[in-house]
PDB file of C-alpha atoms and ligand atoms in Angstrom:
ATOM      1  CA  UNK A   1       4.915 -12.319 -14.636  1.00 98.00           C
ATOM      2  CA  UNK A   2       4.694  -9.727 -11.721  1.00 98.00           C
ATOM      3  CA  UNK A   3       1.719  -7.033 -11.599  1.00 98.00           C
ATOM      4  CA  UNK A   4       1.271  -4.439  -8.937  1.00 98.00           C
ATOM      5  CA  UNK A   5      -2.065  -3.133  -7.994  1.00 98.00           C
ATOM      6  CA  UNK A   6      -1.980   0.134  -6.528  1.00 98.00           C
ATOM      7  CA  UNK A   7      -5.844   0.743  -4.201  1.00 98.00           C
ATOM      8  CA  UNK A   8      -6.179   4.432  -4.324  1.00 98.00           C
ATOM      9  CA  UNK A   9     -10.205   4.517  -4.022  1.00 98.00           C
ATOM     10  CA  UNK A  10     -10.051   6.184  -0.694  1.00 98.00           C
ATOM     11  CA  UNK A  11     -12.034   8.956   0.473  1.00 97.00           C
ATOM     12  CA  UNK A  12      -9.169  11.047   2.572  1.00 97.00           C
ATOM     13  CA  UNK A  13     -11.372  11.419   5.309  1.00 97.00           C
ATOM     14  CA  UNK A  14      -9.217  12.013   7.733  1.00 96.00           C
ATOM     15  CA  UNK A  15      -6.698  14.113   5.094  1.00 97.00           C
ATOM     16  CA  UNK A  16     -10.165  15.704   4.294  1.00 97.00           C
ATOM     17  CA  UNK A  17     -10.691  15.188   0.479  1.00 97.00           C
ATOM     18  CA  UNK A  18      -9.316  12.257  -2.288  1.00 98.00           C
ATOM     19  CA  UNK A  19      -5.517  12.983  -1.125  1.00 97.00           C
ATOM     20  CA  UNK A  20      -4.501  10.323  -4.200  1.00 98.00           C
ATOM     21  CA  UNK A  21      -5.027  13.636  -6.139  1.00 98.00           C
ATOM     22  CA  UNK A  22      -3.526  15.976  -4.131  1.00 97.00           C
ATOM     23  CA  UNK A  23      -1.331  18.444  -6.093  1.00 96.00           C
ATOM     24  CA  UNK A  24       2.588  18.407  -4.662  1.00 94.00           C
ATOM     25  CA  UNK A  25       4.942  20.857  -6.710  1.00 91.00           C
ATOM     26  CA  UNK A  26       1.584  20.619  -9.951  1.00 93.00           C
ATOM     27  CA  UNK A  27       1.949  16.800  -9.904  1.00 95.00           C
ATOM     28  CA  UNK A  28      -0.768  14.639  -8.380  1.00 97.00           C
ATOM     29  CA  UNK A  29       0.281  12.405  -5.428  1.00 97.00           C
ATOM     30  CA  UNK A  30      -1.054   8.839  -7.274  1.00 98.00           C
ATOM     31  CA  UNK A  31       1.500  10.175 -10.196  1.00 98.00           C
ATOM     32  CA  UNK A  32       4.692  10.137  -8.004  1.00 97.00           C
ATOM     33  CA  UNK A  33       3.488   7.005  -7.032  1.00 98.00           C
ATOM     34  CA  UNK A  34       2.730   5.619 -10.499  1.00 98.00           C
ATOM     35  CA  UNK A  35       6.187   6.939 -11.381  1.00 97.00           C
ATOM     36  CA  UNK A  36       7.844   4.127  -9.715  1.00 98.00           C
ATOM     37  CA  UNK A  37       6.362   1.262 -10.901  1.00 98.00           C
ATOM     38  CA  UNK A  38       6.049   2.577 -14.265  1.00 98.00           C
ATOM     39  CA  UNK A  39      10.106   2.577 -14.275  1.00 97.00           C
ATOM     40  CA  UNK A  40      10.543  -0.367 -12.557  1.00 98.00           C
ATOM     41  CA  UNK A  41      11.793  -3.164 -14.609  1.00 98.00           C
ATOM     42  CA  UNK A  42       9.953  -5.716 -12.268  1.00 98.00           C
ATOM     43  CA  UNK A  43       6.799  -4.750 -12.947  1.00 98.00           C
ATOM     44  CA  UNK A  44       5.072  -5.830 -15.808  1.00 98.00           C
ATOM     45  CA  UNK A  45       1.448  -4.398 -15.312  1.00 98.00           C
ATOM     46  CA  UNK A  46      -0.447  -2.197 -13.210  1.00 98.00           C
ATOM     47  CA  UNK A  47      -3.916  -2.433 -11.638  1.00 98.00           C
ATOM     48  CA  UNK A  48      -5.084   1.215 -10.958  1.00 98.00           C
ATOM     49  CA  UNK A  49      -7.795   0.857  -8.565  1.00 98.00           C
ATOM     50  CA  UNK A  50      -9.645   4.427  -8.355  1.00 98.00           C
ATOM     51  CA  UNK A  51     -13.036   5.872  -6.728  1.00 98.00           C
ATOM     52  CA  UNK A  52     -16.043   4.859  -9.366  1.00 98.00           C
ATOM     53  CA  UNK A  53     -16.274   8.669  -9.996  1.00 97.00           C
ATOM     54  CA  UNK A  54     -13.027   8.940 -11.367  1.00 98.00           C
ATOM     55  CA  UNK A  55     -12.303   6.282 -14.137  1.00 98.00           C
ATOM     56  CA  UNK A  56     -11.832   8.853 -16.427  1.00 97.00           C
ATOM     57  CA  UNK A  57      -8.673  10.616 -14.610  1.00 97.00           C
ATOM     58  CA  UNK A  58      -7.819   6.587 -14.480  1.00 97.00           C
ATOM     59  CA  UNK A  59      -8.112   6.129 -18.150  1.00 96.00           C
ATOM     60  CA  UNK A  60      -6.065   9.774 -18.951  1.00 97.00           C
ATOM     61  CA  UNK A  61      -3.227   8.324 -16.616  1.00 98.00           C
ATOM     62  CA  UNK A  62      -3.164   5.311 -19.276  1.00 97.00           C
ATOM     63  CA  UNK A  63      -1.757   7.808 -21.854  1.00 96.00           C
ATOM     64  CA  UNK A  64       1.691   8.626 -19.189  1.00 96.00           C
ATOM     65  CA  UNK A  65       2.017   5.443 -17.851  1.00 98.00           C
ATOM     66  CA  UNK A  66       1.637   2.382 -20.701  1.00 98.00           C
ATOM     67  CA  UNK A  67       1.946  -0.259 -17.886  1.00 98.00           C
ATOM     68  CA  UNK A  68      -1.748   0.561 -16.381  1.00 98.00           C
ATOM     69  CA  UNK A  69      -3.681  -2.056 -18.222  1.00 98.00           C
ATOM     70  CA  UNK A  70      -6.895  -1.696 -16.318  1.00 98.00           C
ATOM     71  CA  UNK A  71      -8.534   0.582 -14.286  1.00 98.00           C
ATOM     72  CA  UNK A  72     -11.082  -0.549 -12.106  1.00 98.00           C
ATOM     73  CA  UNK A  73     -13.494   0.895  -9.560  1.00 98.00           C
ATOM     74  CA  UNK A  74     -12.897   0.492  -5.796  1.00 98.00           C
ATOM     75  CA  UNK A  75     -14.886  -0.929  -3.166  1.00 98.00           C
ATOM     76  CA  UNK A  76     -15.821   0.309   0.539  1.00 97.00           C
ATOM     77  CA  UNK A  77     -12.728  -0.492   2.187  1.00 97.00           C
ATOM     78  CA  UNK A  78      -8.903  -0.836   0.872  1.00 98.00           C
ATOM     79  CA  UNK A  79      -9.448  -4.874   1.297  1.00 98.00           C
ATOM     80  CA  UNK A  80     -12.460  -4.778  -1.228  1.00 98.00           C
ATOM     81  CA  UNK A  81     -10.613  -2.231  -3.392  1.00 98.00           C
ATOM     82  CA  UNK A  82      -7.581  -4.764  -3.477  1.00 98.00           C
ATOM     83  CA  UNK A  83      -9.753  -8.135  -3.926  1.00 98.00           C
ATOM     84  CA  UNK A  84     -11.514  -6.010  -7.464  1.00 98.00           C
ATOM     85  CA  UNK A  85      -7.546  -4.925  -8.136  1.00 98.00           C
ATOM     86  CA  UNK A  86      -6.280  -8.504  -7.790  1.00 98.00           C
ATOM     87  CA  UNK A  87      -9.466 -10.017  -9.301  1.00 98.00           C
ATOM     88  CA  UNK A  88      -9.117  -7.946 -12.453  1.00 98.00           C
ATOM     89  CA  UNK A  89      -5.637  -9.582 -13.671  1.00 98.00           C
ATOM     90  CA  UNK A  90      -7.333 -13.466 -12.711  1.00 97.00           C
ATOM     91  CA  UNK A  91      -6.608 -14.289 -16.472  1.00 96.00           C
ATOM     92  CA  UNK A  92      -3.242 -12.777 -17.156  1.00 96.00           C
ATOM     93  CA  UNK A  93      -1.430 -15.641 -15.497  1.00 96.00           C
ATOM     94  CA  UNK A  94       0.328 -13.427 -12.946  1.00 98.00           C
ATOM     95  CA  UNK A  95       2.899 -15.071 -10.726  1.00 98.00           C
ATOM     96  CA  UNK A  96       3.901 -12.397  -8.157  1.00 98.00           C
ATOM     97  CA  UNK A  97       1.932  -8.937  -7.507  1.00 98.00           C
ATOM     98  CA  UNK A  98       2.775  -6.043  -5.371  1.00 99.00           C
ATOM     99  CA  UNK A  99       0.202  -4.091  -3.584  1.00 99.00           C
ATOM    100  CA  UNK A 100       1.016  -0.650  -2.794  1.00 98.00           C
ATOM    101  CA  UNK A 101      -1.013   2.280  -1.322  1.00 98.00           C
ATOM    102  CA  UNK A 102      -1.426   4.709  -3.769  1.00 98.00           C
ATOM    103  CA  UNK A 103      -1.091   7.424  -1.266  1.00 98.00           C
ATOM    104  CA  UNK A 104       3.015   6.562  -0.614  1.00 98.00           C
ATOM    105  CA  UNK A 105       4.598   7.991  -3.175  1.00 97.00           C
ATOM    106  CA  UNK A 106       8.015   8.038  -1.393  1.00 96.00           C
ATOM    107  CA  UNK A 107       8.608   4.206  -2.371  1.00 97.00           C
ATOM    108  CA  UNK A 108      11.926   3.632  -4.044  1.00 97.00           C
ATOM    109  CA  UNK A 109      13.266   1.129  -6.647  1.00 97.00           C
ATOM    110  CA  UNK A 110      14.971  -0.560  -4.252  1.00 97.00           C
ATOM    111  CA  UNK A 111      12.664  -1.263  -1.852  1.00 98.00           C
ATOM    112  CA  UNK A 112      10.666  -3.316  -4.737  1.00 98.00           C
ATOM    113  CA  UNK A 113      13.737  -4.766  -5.414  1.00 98.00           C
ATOM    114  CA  UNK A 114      14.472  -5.979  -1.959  1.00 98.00           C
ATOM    115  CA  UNK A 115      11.169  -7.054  -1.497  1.00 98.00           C
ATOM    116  CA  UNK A 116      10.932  -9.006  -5.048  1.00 98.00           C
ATOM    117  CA  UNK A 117      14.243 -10.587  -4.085  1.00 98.00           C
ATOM    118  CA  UNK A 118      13.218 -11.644  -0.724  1.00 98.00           C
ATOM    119  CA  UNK A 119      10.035 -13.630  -1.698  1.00 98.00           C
ATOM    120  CA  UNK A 120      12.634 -15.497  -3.822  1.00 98.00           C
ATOM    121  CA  UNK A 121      15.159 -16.382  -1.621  1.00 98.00           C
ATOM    122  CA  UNK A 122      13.285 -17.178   1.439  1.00 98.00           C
ATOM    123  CA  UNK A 123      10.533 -18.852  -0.784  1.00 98.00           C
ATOM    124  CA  UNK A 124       7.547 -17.373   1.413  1.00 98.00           C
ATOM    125  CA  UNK A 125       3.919 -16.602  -0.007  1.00 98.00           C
ATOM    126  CA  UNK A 126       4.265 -13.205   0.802  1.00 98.00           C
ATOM    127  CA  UNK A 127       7.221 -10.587   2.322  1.00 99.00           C
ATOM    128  CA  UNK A 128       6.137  -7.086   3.752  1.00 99.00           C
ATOM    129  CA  UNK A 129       8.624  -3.947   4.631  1.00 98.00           C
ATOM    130  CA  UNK A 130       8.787  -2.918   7.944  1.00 98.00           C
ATOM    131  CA  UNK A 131      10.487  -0.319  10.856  1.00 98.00           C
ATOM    132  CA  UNK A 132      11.159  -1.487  13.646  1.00 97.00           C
ATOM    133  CA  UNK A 133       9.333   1.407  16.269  1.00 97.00           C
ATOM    134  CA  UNK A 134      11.936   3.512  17.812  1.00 95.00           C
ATOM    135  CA  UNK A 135       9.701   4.635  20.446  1.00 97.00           C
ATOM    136  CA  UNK A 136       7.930   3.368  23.689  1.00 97.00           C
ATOM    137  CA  UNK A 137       4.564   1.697  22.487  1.00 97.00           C
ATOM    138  CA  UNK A 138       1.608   1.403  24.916  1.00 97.00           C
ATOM    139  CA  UNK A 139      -1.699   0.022  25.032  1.00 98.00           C
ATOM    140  CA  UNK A 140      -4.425   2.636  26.139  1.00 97.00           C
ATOM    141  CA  UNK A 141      -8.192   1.930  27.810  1.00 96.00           C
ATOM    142  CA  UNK A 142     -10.621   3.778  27.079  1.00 91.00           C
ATOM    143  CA  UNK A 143     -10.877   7.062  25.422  1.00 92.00           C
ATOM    144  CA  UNK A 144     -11.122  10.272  28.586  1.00 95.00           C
ATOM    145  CA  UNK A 145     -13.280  12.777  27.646  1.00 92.00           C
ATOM    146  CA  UNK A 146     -10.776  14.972  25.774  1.00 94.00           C
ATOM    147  CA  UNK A 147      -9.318  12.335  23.656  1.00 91.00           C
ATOM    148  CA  UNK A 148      -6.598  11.461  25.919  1.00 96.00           C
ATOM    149  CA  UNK A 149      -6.174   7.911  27.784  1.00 96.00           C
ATOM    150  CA  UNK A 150      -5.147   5.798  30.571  1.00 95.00           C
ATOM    151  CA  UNK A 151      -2.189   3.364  30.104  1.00 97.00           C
ATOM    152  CA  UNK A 152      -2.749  -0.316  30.476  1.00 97.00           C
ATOM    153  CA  UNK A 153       0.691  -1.560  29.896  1.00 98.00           C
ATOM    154  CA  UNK A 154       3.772  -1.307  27.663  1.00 98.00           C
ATOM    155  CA  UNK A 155       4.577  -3.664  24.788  1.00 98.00           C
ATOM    156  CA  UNK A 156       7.644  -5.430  24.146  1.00 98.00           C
ATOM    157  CA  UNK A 157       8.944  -3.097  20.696  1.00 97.00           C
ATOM    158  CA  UNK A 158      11.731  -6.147  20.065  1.00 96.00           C
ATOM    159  CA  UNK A 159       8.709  -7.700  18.745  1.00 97.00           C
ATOM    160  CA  UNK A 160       7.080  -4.854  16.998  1.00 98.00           C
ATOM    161  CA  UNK A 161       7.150  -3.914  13.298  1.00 98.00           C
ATOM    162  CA  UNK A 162       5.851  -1.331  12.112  1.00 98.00           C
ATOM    163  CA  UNK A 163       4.423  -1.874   8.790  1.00 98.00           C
ATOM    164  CA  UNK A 164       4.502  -0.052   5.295  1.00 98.00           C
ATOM    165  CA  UNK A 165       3.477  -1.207   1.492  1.00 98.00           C
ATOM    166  CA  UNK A 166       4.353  -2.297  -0.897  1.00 98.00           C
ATOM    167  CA  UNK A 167       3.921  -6.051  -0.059  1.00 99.00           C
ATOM    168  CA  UNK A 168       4.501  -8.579  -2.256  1.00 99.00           C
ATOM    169  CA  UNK A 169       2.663 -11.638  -2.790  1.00 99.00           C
ATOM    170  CA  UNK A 170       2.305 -14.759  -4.658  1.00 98.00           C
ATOM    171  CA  UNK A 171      -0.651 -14.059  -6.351  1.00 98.00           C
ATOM    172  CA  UNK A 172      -2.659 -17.361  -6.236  1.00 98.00           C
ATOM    173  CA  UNK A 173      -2.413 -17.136  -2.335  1.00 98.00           C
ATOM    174  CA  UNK A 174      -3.318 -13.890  -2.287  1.00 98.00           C
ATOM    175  CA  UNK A 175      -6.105 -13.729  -4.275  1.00 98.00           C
ATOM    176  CA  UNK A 176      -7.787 -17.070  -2.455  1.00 98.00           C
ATOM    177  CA  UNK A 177      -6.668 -15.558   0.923  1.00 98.00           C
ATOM    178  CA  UNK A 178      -8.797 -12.521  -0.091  1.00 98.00           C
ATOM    179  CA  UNK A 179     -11.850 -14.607  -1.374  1.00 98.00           C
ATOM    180  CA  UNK A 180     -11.664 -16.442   2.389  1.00 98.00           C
ATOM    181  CA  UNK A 181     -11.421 -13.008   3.851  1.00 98.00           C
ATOM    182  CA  UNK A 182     -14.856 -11.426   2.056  1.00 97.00           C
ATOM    183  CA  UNK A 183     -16.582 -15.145   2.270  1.00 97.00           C
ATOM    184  CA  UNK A 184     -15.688 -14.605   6.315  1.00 97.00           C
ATOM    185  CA  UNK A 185     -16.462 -11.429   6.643  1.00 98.00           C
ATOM    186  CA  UNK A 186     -13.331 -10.601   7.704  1.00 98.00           C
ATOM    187  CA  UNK A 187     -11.640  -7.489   7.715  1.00 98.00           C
ATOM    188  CA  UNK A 188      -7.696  -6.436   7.526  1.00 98.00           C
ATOM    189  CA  UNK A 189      -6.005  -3.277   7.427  1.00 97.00           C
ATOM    190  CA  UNK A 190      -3.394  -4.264   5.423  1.00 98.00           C
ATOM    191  CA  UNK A 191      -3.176  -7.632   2.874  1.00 98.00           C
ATOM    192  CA  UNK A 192      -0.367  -9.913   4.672  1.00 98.00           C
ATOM    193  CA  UNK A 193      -2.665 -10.129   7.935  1.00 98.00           C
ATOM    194  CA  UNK A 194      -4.854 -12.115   5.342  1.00 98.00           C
ATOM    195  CA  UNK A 195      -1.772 -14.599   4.828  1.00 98.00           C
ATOM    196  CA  UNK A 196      -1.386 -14.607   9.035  1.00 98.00           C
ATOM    197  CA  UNK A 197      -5.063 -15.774   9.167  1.00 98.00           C
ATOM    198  CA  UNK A 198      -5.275 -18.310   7.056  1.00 98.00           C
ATOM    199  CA  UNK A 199      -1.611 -19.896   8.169  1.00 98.00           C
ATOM    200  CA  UNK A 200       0.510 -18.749   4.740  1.00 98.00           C
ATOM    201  CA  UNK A 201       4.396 -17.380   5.114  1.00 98.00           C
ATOM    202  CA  UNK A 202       4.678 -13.873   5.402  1.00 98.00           C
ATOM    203  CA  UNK A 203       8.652 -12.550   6.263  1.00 98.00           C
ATOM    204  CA  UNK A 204       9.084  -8.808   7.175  1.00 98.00           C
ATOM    205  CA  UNK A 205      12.034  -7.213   5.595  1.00 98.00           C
ATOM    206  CA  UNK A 206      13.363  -3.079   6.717  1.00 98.00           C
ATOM    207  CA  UNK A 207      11.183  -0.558   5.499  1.00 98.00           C
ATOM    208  CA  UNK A 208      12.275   2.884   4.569  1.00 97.00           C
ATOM    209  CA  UNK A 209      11.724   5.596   7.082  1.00 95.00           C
ATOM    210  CA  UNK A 210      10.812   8.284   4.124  1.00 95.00           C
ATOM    211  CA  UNK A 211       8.062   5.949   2.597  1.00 97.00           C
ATOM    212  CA  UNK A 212       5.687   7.466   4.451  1.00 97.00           C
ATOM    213  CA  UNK A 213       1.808   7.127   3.832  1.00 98.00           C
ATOM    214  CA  UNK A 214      -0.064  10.494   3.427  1.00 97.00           C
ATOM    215  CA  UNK A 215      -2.885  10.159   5.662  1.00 97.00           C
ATOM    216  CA  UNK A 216      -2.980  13.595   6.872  1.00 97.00           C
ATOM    217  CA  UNK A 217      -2.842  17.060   5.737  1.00 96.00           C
ATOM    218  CA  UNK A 218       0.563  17.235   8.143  1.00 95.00           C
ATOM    219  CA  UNK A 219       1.932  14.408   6.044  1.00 96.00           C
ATOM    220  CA  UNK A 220       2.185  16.724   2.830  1.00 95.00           C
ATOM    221  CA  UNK A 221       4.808  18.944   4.102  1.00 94.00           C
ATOM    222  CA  UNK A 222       7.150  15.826   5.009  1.00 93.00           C
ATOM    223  CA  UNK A 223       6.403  14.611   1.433  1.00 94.00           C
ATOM    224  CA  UNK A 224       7.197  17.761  -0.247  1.00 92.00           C
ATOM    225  CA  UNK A 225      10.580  17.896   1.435  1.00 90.00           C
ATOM    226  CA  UNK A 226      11.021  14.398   1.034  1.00 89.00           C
ATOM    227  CA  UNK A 227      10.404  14.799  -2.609  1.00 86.00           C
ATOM    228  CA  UNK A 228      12.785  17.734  -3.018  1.00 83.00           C
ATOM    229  CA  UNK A 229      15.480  14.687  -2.482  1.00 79.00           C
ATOM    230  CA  UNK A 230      13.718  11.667  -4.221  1.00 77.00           C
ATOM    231  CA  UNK A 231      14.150  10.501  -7.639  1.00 73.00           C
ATOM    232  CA  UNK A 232      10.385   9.818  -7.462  1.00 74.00           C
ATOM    233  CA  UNK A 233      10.101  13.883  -8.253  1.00 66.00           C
ATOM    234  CA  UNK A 234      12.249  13.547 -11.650  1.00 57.00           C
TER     235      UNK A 234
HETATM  236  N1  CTP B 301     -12.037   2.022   0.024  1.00 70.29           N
HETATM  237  C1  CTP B 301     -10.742   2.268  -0.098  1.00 70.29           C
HETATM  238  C2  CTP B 301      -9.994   2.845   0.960  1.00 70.29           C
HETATM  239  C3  CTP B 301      -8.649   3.102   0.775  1.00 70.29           C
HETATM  240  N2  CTP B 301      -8.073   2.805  -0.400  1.00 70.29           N
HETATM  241  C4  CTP B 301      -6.665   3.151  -0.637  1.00 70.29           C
HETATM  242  O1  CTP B 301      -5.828   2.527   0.310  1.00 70.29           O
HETATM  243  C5  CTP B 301      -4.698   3.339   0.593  1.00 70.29           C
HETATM  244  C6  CTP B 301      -4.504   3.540   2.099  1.00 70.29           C
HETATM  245  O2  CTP B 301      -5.713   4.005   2.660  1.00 70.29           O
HETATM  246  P1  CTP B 301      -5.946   5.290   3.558  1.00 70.29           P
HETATM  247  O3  CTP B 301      -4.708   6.021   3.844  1.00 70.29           O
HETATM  248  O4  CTP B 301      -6.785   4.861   4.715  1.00 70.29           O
HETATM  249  O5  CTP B 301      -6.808   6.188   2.565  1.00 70.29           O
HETATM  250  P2  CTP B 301      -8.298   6.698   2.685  1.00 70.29           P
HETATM  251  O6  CTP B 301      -9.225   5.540   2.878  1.00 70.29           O
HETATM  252  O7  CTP B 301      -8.512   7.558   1.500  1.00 70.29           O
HETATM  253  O8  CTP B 301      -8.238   7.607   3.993  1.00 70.29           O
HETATM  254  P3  CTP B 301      -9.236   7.651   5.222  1.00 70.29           P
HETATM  255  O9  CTP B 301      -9.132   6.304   5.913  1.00 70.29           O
HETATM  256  O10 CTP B 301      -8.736   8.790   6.043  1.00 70.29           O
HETATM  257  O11 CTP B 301     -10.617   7.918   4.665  1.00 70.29           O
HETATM  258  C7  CTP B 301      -4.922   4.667  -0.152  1.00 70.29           C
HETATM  259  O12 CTP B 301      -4.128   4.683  -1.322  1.00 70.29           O
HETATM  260  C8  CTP B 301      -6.388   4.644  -0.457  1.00 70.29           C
HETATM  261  O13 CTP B 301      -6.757   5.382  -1.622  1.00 70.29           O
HETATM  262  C9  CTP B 301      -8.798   2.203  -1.429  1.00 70.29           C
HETATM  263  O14 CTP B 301      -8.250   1.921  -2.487  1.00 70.29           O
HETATM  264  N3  CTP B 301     -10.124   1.953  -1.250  1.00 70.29           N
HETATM  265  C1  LIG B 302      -1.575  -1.013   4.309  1.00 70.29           C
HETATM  266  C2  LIG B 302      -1.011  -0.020   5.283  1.00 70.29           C
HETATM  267  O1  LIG B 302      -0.473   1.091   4.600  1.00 70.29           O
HETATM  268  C3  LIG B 302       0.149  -0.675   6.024  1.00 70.29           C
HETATM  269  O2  LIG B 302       0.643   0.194   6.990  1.00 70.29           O
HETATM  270  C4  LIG B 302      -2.036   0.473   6.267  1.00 70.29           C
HETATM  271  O3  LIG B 302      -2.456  -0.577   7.080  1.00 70.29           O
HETATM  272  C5  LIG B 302      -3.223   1.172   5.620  1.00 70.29           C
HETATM  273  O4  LIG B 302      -4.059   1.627   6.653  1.00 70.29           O
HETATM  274  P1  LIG B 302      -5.278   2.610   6.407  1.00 70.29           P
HETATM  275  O5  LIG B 302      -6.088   2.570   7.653  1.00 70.29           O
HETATM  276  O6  LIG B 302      -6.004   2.100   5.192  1.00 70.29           O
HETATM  277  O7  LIG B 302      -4.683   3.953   6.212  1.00 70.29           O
END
């Protein structure tokens, strides 16, 4: 059996408000998102993981999209929202489970499908999508006074990914990856670097350039056109 838990407990700081419920053409972002594994005929169950304040919108969504079978209340960071996500399906004798941001709602069937396959055939405890950067990539010193830097040196991008969700998992590793994680105090910014730490498989397969994550107001206007071609706005 293969779950996905979507985190979408996030504050939008830097978008400025919960962007998870940001309106694009009337429909809220986490519903485009929702969409997709709601359709998908990989996915057996969703884990909706929301700010505390809004279970209720959580428990509405329940009504569109039967596959939600629990709604739970985030933590402080994505990596405790994910660890209550993953926790909350402990007894439902999941195999596989996908953890996607809540805030890409650009992801496309096939892209679960690729990634669903790949865990499969490489037999790997986890397999992430990636883009390979298509630009120059630099490490910076310190911040100058008006937010610009000096250049230290320039990495090698042959070895670079640049990495998207969702990210699939076998779920026994990463749910005991996670409870190593919070027991070290250790802190990720996305799941697989979890598998990295604690020496589990983890193969990168291509992203897709359009599954972008909203993390800024700027990103809206690339959704919306993005959407205008995407199945995901059917
Ligand atoms: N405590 C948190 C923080 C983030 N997320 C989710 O993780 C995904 C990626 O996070 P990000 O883009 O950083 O969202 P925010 O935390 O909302 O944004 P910011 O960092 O600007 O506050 C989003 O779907 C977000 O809702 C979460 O479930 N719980
Ligand atoms: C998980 C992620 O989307 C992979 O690129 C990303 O790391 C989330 O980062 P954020 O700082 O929570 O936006």
């Amino acid at each position: 059996m293969r779950y996905a838990v979507i985190p979408a407990a996030g504050l939008g700081r830097r978008f400025g408000g919960k962007k998870q419920f940001f309106e694009i053409n009337g429909v809220p972002v986490i519903e485009y998102t929702l969409r997709v594994f709601e359709k998908s005929e990989l996915v057996h169950g969703i884990v909706l993981v929301l700010p505390a304040k809004d279970l209720e919108f959580g428990e509405k969504l329940k009504e569109k999209f039967k596959k939600i079978k629990y709604v739970v209340p985030g933590g402080e960071e994505r990596q405790s929202s994910v660890f209550k996500g993953l926790k909350a399906i402990e007894n439902e004798g999941v195999d596989e489970v996908l953890i996607h941001d809540g805030v890409r709602p650009l992801v496309s069937q096939s892209l679960v499908r690729e990634l669903v396959v790949a865990l499969s055939d490489y037999e790997v405890d986890g397999v992430i999508p990636g883009l390979k950067p298509r630009d120059t990539v630099k490490v910076v010193g310190a911040p100058l006074e008006r937010g610009d830097f000096f250049v230290e040196r320039t990495l090698d991008r042959d070895k670079l990914v640049l990495v998207q969700t969702p990210q699939v998992f076998m779920y026994e590793v990463i749910l005991k990856c996670h409870e190593r994680a919070v027991g070290e105090d250790f802190w990720a910014t996305d799941d697989s670097a979890l598998l990295e730490r604690y020496g589990y498989s983890v193969v990168t397969i291509p992203g897709e350039p359009f599954n972008i994550k909203i993390t800024t107001k700027e990103d809206v206007k690339l959704a919306e056109f993005f959407l205008s071609y995407s199945a995901n706005s059917l």
